[in-house]
mmCIF file of C-alpha atoms in Angstrom:
data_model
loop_
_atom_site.group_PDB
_atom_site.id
_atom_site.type_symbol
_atom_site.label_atom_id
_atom_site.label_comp_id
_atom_site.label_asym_id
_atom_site.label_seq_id
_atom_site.Cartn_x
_atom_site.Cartn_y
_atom_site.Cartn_z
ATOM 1 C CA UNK B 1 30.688 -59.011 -40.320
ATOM 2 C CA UNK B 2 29.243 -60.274 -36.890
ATOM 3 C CA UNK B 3 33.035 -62.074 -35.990
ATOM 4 C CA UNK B 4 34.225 -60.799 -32.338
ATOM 5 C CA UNK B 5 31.808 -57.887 -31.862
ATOM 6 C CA UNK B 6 32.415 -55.471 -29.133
ATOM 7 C CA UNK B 7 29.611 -54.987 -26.654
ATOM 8 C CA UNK B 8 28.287 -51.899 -28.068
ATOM 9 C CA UNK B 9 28.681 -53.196 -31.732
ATOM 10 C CA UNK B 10 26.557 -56.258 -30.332
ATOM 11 C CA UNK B 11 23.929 -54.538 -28.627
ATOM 12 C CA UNK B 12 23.515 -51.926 -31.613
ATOM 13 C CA UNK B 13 22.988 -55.058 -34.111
ATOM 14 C CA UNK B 14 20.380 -57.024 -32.153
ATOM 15 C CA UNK B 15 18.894 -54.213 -30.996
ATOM 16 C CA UNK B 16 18.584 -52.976 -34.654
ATOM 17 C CA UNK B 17 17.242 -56.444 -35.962
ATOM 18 C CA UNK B 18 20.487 -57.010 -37.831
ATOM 19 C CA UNK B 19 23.088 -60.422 -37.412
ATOM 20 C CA UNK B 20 25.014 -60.599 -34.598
ATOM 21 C CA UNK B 21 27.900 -62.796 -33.231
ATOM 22 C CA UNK B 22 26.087 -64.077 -29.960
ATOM 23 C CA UNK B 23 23.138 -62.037 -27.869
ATOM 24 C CA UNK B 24 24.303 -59.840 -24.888
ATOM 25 C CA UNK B 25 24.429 -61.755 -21.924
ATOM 26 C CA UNK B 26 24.190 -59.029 -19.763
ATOM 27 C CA UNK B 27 22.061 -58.027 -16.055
ATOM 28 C CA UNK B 28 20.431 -54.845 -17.341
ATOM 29 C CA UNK B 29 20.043 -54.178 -13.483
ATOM 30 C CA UNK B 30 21.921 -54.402 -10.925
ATOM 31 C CA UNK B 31 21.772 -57.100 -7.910
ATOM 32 C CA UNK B 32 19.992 -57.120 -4.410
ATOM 33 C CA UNK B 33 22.277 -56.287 -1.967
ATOM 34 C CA UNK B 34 20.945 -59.507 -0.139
ATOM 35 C CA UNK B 35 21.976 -61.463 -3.281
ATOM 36 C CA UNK B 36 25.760 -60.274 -3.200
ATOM 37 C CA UNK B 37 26.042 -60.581 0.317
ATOM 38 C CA UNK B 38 25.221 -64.016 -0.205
ATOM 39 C CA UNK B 39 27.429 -64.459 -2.706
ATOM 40 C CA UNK B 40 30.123 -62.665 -0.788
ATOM 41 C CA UNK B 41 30.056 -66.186 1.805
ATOM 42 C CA UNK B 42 29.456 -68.481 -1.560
ATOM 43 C CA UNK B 43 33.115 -67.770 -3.569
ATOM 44 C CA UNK B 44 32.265 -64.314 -4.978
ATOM 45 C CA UNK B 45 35.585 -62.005 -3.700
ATOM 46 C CA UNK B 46 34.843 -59.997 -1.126
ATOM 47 C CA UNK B 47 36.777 -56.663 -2.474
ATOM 48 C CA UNK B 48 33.843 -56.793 -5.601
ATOM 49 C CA UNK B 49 31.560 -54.287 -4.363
ATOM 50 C CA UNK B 50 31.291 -52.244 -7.390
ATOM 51 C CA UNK B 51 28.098 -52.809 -10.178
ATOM 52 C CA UNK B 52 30.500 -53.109 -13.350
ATOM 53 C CA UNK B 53 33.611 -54.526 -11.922
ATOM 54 C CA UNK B 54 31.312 -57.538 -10.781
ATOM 55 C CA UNK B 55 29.747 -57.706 -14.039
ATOM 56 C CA UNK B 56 33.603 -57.929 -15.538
ATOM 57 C CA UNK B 57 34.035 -60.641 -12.755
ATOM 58 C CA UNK B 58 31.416 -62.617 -14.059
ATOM 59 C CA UNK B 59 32.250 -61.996 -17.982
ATOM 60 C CA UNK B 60 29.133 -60.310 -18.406
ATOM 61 C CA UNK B 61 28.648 -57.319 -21.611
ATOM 62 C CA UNK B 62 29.045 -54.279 -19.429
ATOM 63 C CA UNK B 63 25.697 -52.056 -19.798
ATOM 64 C CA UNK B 64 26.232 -48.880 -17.704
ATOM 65 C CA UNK B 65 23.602 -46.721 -16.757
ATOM 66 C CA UNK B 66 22.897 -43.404 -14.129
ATOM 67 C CA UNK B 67 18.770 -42.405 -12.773
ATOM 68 C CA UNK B 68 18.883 -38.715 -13.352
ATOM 69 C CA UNK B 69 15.768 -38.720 -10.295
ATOM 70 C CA UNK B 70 14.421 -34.961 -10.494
ATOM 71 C CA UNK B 71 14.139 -35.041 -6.271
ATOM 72 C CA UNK B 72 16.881 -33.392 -4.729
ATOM 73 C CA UNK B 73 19.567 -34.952 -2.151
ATOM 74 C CA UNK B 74 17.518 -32.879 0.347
ATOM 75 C CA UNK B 75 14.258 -33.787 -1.016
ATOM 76 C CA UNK B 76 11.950 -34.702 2.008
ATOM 77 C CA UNK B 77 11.196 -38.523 1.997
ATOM 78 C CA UNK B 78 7.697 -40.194 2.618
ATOM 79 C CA UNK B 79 6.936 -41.839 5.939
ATOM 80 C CA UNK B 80 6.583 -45.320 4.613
ATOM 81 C CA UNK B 81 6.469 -46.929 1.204
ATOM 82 C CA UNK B 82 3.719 -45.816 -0.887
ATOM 83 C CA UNK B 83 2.900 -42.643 1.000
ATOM 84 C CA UNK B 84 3.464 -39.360 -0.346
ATOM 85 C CA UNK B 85 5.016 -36.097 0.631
ATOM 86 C CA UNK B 86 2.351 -33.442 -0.724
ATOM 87 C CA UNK B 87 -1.011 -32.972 -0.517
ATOM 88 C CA UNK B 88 -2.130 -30.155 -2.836
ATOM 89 C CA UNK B 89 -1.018 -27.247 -5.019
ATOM 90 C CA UNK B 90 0.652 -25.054 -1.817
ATOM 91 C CA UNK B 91 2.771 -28.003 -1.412
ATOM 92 C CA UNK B 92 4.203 -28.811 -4.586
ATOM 93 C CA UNK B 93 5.182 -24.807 -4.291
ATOM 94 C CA UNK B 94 6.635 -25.533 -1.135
ATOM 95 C CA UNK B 95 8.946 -28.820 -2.541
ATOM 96 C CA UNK B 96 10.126 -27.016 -5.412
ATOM 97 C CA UNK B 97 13.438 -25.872 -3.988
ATOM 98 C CA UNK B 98 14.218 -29.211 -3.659
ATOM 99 C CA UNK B 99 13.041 -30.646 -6.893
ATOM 100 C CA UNK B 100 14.414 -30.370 -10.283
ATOM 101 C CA UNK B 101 18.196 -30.546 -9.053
ATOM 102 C CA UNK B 102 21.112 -28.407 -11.803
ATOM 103 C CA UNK B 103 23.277 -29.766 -13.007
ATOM 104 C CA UNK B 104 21.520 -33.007 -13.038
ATOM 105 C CA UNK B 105 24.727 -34.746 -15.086
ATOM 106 C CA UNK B 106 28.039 -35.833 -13.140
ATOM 107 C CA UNK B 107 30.546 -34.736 -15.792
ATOM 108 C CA UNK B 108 33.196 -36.500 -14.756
ATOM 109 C CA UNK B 109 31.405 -40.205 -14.462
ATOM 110 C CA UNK B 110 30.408 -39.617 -18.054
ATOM 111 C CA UNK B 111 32.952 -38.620 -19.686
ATOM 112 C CA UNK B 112 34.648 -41.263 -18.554
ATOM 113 C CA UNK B 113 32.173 -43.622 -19.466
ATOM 114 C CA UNK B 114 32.013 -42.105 -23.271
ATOM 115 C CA UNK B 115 35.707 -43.217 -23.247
ATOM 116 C CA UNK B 116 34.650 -46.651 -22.387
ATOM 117 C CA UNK B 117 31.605 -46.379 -25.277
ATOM 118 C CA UNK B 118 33.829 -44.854 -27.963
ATOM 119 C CA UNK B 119 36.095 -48.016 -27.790
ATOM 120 C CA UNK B 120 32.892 -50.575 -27.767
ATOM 121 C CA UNK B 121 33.521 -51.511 -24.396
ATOM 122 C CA UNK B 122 29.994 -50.534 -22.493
ATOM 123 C CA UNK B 123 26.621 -49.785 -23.216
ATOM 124 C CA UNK B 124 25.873 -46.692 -21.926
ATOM 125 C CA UNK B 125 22.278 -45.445 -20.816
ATOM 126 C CA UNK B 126 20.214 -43.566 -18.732
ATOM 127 C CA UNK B 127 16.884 -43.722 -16.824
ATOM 128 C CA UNK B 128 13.999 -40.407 -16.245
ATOM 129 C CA UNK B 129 11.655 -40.701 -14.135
ATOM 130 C CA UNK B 130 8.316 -41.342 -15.724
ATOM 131 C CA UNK B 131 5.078 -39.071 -15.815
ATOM 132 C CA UNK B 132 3.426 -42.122 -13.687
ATOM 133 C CA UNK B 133 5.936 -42.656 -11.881
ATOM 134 C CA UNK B 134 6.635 -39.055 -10.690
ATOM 135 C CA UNK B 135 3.235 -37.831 -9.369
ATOM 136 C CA UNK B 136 2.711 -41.012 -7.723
ATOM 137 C CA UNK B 137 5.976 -40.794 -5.786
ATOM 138 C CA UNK B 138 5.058 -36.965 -5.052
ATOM 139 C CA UNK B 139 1.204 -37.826 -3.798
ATOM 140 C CA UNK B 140 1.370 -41.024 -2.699
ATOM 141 C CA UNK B 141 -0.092 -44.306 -4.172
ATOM 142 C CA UNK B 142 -3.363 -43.388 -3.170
ATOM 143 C CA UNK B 143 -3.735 -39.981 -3.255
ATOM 144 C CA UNK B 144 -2.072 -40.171 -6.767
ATOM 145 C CA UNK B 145 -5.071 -42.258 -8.480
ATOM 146 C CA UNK B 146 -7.333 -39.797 -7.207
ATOM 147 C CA UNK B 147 -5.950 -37.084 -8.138
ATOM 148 C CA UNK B 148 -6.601 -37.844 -11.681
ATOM 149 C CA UNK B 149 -10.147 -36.688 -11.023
ATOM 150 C CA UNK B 150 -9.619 -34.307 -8.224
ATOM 151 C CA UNK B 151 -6.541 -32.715 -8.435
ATOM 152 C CA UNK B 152 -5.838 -32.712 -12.739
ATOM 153 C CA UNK B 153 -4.531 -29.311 -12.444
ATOM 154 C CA UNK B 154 -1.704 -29.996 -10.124
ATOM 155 C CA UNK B 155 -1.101 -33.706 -12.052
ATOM 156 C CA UNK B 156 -0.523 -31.549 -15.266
ATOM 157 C CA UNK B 157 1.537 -28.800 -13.732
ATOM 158 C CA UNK B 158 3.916 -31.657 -12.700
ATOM 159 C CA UNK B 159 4.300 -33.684 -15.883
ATOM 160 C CA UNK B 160 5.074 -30.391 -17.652
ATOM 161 C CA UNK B 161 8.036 -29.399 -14.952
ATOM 162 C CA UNK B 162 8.873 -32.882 -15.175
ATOM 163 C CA UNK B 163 9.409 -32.500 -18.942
ATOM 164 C CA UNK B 164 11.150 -29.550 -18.916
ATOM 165 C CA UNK B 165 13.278 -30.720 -16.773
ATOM 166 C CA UNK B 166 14.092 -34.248 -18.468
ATOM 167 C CA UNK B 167 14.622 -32.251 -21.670
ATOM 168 C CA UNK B 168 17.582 -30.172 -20.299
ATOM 169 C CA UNK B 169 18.943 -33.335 -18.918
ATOM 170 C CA UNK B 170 19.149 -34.590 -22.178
ATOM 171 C CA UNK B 171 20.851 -31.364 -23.622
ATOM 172 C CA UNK B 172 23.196 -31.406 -20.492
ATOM 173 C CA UNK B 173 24.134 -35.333 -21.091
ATOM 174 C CA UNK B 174 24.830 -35.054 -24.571
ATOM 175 C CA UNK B 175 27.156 -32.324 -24.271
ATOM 176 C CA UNK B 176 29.274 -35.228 -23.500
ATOM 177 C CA UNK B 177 28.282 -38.155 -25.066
ATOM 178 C CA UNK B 178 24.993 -39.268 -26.289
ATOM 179 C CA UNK B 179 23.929 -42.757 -24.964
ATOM 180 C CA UNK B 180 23.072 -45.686 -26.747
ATOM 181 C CA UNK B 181 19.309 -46.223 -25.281
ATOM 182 C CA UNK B 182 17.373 -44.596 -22.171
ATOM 183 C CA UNK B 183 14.466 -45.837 -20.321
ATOM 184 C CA UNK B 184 11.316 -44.093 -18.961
ATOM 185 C CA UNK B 185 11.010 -45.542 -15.121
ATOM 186 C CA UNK B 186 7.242 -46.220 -14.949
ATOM 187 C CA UNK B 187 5.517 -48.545 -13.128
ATOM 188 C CA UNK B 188 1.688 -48.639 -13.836
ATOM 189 C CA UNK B 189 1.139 -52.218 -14.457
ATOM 190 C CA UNK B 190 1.155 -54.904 -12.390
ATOM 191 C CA UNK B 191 -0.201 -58.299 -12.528
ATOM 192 C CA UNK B 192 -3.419 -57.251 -13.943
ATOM 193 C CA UNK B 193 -2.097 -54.804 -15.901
ATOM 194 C CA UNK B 194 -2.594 -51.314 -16.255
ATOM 195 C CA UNK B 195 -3.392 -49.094 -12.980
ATOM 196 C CA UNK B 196 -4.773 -46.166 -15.205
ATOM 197 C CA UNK B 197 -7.582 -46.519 -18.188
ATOM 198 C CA UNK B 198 -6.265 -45.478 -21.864
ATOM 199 C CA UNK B 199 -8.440 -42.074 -21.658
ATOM 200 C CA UNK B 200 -6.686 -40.950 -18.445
ATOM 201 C CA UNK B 201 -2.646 -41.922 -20.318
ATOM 202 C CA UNK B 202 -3.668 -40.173 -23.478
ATOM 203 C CA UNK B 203 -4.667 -36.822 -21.249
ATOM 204 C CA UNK B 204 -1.607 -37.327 -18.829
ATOM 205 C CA UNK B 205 1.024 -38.795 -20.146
ATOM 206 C CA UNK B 206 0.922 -39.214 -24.093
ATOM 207 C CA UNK B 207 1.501 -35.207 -24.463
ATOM 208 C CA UNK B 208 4.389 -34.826 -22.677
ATOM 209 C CA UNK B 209 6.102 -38.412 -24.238
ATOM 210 C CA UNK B 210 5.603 -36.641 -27.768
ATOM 211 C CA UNK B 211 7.044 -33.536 -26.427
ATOM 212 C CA UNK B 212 10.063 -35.702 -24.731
ATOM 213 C CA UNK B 213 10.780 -38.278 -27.455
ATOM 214 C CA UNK B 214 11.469 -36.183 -30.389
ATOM 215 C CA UNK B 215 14.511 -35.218 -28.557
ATOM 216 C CA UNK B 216 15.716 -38.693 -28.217
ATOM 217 C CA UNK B 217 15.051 -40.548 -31.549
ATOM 218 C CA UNK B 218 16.721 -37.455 -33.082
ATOM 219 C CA UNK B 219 19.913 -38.089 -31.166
ATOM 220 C CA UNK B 220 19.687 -41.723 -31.924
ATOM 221 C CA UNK B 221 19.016 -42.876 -28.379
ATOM 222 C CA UNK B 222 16.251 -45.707 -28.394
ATOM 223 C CA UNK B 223 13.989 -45.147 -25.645
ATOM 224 C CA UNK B 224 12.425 -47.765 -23.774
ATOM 225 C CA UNK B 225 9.395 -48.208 -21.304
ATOM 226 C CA UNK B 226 10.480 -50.127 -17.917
ATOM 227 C CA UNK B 227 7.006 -51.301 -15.950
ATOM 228 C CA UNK B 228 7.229 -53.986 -14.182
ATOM 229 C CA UNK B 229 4.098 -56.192 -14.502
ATOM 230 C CA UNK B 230 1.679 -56.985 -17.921
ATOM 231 C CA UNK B 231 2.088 -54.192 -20.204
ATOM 232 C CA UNK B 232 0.845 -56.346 -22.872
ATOM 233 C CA UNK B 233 -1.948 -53.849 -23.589
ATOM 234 C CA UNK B 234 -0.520 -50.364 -22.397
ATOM 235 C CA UNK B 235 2.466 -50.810 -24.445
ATOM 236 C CA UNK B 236 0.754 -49.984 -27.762
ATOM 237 C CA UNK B 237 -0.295 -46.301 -25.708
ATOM 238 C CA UNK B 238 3.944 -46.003 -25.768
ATOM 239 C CA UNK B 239 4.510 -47.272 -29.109
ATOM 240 C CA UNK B 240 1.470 -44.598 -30.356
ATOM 241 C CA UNK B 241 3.853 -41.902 -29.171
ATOM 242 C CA UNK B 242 7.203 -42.851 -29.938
ATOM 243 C CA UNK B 243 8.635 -45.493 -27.769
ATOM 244 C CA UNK B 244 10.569 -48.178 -28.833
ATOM 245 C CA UNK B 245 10.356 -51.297 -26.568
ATOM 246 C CA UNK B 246 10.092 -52.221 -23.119
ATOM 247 C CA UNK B 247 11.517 -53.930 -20.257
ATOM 248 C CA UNK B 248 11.657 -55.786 -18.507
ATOM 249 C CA UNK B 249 8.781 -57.966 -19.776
ATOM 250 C CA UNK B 250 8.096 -59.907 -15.867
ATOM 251 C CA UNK B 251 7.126 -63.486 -16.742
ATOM 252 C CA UNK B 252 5.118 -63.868 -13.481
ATOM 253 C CA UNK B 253 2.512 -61.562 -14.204
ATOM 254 C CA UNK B 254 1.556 -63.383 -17.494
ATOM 255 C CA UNK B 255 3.813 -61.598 -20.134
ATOM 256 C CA UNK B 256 4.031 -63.797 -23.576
ATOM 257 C CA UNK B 257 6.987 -62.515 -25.576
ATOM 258 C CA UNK B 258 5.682 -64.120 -29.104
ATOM 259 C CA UNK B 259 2.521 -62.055 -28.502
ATOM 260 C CA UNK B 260 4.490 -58.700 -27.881
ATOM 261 C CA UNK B 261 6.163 -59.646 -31.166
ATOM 262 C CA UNK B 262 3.405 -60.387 -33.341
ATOM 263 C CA UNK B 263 1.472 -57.077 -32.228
ATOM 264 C CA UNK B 264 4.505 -55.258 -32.637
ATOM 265 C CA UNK B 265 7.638 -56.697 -34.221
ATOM 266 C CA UNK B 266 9.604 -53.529 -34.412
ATOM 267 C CA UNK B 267 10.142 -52.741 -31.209
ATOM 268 C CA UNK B 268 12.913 -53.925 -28.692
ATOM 269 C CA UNK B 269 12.683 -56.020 -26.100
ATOM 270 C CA UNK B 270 15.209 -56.698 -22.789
ATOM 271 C CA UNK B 271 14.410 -59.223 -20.178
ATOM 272 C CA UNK B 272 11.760 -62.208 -19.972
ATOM 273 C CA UNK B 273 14.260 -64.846 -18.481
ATOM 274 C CA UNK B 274 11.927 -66.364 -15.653
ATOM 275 C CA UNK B 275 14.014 -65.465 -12.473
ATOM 276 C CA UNK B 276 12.136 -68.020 -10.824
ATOM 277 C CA UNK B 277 13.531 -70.716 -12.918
ATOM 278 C CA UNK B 278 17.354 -69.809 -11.510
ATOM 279 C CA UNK B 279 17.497 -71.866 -8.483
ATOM 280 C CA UNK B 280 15.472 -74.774 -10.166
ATOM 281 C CA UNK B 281 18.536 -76.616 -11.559
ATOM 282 C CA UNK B 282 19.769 -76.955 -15.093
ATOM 283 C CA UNK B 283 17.000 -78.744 -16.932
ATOM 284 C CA UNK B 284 14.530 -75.491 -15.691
ATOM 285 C CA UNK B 285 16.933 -72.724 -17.131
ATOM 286 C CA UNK B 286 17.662 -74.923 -19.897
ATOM 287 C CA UNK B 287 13.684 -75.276 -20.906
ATOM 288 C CA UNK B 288 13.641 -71.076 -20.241
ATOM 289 C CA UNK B 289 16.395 -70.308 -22.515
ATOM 290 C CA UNK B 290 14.738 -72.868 -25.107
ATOM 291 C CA UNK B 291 11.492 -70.927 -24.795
ATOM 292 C CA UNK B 292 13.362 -67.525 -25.696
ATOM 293 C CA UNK B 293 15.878 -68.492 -28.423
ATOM 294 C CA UNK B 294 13.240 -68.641 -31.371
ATOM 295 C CA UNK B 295 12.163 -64.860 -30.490
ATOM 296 C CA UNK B 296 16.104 -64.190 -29.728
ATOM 297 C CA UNK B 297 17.373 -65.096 -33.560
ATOM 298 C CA UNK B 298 14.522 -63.531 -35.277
ATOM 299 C CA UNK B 299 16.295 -59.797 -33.230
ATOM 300 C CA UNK B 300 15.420 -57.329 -30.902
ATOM 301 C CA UNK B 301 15.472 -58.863 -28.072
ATOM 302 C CA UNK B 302 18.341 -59.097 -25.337
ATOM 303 C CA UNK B 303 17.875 -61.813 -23.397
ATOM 304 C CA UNK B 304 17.802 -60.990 -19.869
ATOM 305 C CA UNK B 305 16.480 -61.736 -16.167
ATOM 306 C CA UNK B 306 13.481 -60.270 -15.504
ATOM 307 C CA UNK B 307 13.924 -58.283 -12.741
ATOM 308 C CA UNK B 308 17.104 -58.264 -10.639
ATOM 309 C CA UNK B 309 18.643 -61.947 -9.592
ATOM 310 C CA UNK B 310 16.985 -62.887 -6.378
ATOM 311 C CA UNK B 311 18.908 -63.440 -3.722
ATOM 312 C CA UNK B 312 17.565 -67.194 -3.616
ATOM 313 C CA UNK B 313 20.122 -67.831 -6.120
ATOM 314 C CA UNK B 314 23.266 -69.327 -5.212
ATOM 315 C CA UNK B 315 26.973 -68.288 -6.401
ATOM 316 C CA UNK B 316 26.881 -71.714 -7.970
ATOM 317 C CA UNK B 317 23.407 -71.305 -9.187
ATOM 318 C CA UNK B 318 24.543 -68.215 -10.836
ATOM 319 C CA UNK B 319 27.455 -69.381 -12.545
ATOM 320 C CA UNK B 320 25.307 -72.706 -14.148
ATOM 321 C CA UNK B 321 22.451 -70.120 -15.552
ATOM 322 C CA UNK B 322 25.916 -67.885 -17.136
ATOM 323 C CA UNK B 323 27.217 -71.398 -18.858
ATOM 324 C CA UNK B 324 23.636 -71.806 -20.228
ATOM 325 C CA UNK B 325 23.059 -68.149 -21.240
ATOM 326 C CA UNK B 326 26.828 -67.897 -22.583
ATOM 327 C CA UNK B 327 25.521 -71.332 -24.866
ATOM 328 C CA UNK B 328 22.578 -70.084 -25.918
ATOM 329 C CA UNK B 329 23.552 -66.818 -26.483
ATOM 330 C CA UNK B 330 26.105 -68.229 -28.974
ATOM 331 C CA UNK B 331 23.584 -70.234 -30.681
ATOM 332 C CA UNK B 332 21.115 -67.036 -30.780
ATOM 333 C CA UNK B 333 23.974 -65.549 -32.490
ATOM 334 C CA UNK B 334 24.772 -68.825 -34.885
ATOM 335 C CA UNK B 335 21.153 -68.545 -36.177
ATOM 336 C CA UNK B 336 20.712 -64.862 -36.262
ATOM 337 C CA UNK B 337 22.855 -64.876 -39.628
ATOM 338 C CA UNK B 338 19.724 -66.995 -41.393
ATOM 339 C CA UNK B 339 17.033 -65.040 -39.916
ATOM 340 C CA UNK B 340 18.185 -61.219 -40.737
ATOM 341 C CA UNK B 341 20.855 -61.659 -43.351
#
């Protein structure tokens, strides 16, 4: 029965290719601060500071989600964007106090957001740091690459911390509640796609995802890939070892949904509304959402923007592309019932 789902009900059916009442219309990120302070001077109330109460505001499915980040609140921070804050083996030693923080989990948050899961209300998930991701935050963007050839030693060392690590998080979070999906924060592809060949992910990274994973899909928890950029080709490397979708799927940088689905129509999918399209007027979102909806019935996909809403988008902007996505989203959900009945 697909009649009034709750959120969670929802997002459990599409994401599980079965019928559903209408798709999620949800922001599986949160907003620039630039794009709620304009909003803030565009009708938006000024007292809605807060991620989920503005989501409420705006009669959004609430999707509620914590970055356990394994730096410490003392954690040194690089000089500029893109540089790094060690150099070798002596200083990974030296950062260690403040890496890895214990207890990673704020008890109290969670267990009031399992109150809010257990009734359908939210979503919840969670976000790790990826074994890209990590190193390359640690080195620097520059230093990183090359460390793949100079420094593989120290690039392994990390990614197994980093593992251990994520695993107790894991334990430690679902001592309270165990989440309905999770996402691996990893950013090696951009417009060109991948920043590392296959040979160097399958020494690197694919171990420590098959040591990682198990540990989710036991649980239940679907775990996506979020790279920004074309992961058309790297994200067969996640599916290979375990993953179960991606986000979120940047139209700019040449992403073609049907593709993704045809290579690999099991996995789940969140994102791939054209951002760009938002402060274009109604006939542009309404051509976007028209280029989705076949992929949306057919399941596994949450419709979503891209990225985060720019803050080129007006308040009144906003609200037209909600109308639209509330539309479509009920349509999605009108068609679903042929597609995976």
């Amino acid at each position: 029965m697909t009649h009034g789902m709750t959120p969670r009900e929802r997002f459990k059916a599409v994401m599980g290719f079965a019928p559903f009442d209408r798709l999620p219309v949800v922001e599986w990120a949160g907003w620039w601060n630039q794009t709620i302070s304009r909003w803030h001077g565009e009708g938006l109330p000024q007292t809605l500071t807060d991620r989920y109460d503005i989501c409420r505001h705006f009669g959004l499915d609430v999707w509620m989600q914590d970055w356990f980040r394994p730096r410490g609140p003392h954690c040194p921070q690089p000089a500029s964007h893109g540089a790094g804050i060690l150099m070798d083996e002596a200083g990974y030693e030296a950062l260690l106090p403040h890496l890895y923080p214990k207890p990673a989990v704020d008890r109290q948050r969670w267990s009031h957001w399992a109150t809010l899961q257990q009734r359908g209300d939210a979503v919840l998930w969670f976000t790790l740091d990826g074994y890209f991701w990590f190193a390359r935050g640690l080195l620097g963007i520059g230093r990183h690459l090359f460390a793949f050839y100079d420094q593989p030693e120290l690039l392994h060392r990390i990614n197994d911390d980093l593992t251990e690590y994520s695993l107790a998080v894991i334990d430690e979070l679902c001592s309270i509640c165990t989440p309905d999906f999770m996402t691996f924060g990893e950013d090696m592809s951009y417009n060109h796609g991948p920043m590392l060949s296959k040979g160097l992910y399958d020494e690197f990274m694919a171990p420590y995802y098959r040591r990682i994973v198990p540990s989710l899909r036991d649980r239940g928890i679907l775990p996506l890939v979020d790279s920004d950029g074309d992961i058309t080709g790297p994200i067969a490397w996640f599916e290979e070892v375990g993953l179960g979708g991606a986000l979120p799927l940047e139209r700019q940088s040449g992403v073609d949904l049907p593709e993704l689905r045809q290579n690999h129509p099991r996995m789940g999918f969140v994102g791939h509304f054209d951002k760009m399209t938002m402060n274009r007027g109604e006939a542009a979102m309404r051509d976007e959402f028209e280029r989705l909806l076949p992929a949306a019935v057919r399941g596994g996909f949450c419709i979503s923007c891209d990225h985060q809403t720019p803050p080129g988008v007006s308040y009144e902007q906003y609200l037209l592309y909600l109308r639209l996505f509330h539309e479509y989203a009920r349509e999605a959900g009108r068609q679903s019932t042929s597609f995976l009945s």
